[in-house]
Amino acid sequence: MSTVLDLVRDDLRDFGGYSSARSAKLQGEIWLNANESAWANPGDPAASCRRYPDPQPQALRERLAGLYACQPEQLLIGRGSDEAIDLLVRALCVPGRDAVLYTPPVFGMYAVSARLQNAPALEVPLLDTETGLVADVDAIIATAKQGKAKLVFLCSPSNPGGLSIPLQQVQTVAEALRGQALVVVDEAYAEFADEPSATSLMERFDNIAVLRTLSKAHALAAARIGCVIADAALIAVLRRCQAPYPIPTPCSALALAGLEDAALAQTRARIAMVRSERNRLSIALSLQRCVGQVYGSDANFLLVRFNDAEAAFQALLKAGVVVRDQRAAPQLHDALRITLGTPEQNDRVLDALATLELAA
């Protein structure tokens, strides 16, 4: 019976990585083992940053594990989920041989990490249906098998498509590719969706990994705190491939404060507001003559096709509203992605686009 470790590069399965000064579990009063300064920087009078940080801050790891319903040893904290993507590609893919599969239009870091590792890229475009942009599960499985994919990235909810991948479809892919590929479910926007997390499948499928981040729903994008959740043996390998001190002490402290019970209660209230605004803005946009189509979304944004996307983009800029131009992405030559803001900010979007109605 194969295990997920069989998917790791042969030369990295027993790789020891770098053993930092914080890796050794030592006790003492005077710490002279890491060549740190004996004095605090004048800009840091509390000396919170004088010493190297814990590579995997235990309190934060336990808090995140509780939040995402996994065990601490199944979770690796990194610099956003971007670092996790890069670590997975480097740890699993032999350059020039093992392929990475992703589903455009989709988050660009999968392709970037594959390119940097010289991993062949396999693209299975999302299907443009009446429901929205959805994953072509049969084509994903067939392409992965034919192209010898080692990693399959499923973005759920998809960015910029907006829709979740049903859990049953994730299971279908993982089952079909067991022993060949790790199925990585990127759940950066999961807090805004109803679909259960793919972590619920990990007990049965060790070839599933899940990416989570504090950048979106938790409003901590600048802290750069994300994580990968996977089989504990794979997490141990990824940790050995990671930089020595990935989590700065101030970022860890900020994340812990942002995950306190009171902060989580406020986050949940804001998620509810985003979901309400998502529905309101979707309806309002679909009624505007300048709009061709508003895609369904389980995330904190809407993907919108316009009759004249350039005119819409410029009208929004003129009103001081910056949105994401998606026209260079596959299949999206006339689309803009609009992040949901406060009700007042969303009204600004509608008012700006209304100027196109008046000019028509």
C-alpha angles and dihedrals in degrees: 000000000000121000132205090261088068086069093058118097109271092234093053103046092089096026109137098202123200117326106214127197089256092054093072112083098225132150128214148124101236113048112203100148104094104048091244124155117270090218135059121249112254088240090055105047092166089058091227091144102037094098131052112263129246104273090226108019103221097212092051093044091053092046092051092046089054091048093050098037098241138111118271091241089058092059133075119190117216145161096291120310087289090079091049091054091051093046092051093050093047095045097046108029123076104212113258093010118054115065133218119216125204137161116239137241083054145116108314100223094080090063093041093052091046091051093049090052093044089238115157110253121226116193124198107180120224114252115248102223138159087264092053137259106338136177118261097225097182091051092046091055095043094046093046092052095045094043095043094237115193094186129037116190117204113184109207115204086023122232116246095000093063102210129112123236109238112250091237090060091051088052091049092054094045092049093048093049099039108139093017109058144016111234108216115198111200105209099175090137099034094118090068094051137075097219113108118248119266087234084085088069097050095089089064099031119046088182092073123093127178130209121210132175141190091214099090121032093017094052095227101120094137092052089065097215118156136138146205119224116202146126109322092239091056091046089055090054092048091050090056089053094048127097113270100252109020100159117063114217095240090052092050091050091048091050093050090050090049091053098052115121095256092049091048091051090054091046091054090051091051092048088054090051092050091052091050092048090047090060094043095048093044091056094043093049093048089058094057116098093220090062120087099183140351112207122220113258138197091180138071094273142056126227109216132186116210132200086229108016094180092055090048092048092050093045090054092047090050088055091050094255118133117198132172115270107219098175094111092056120097113274092002104093092138102033138111126188114223119196113216111248133175117313088259093051091048089052088055088057092052093045092050093051090046088067087067089055091054093047093050 
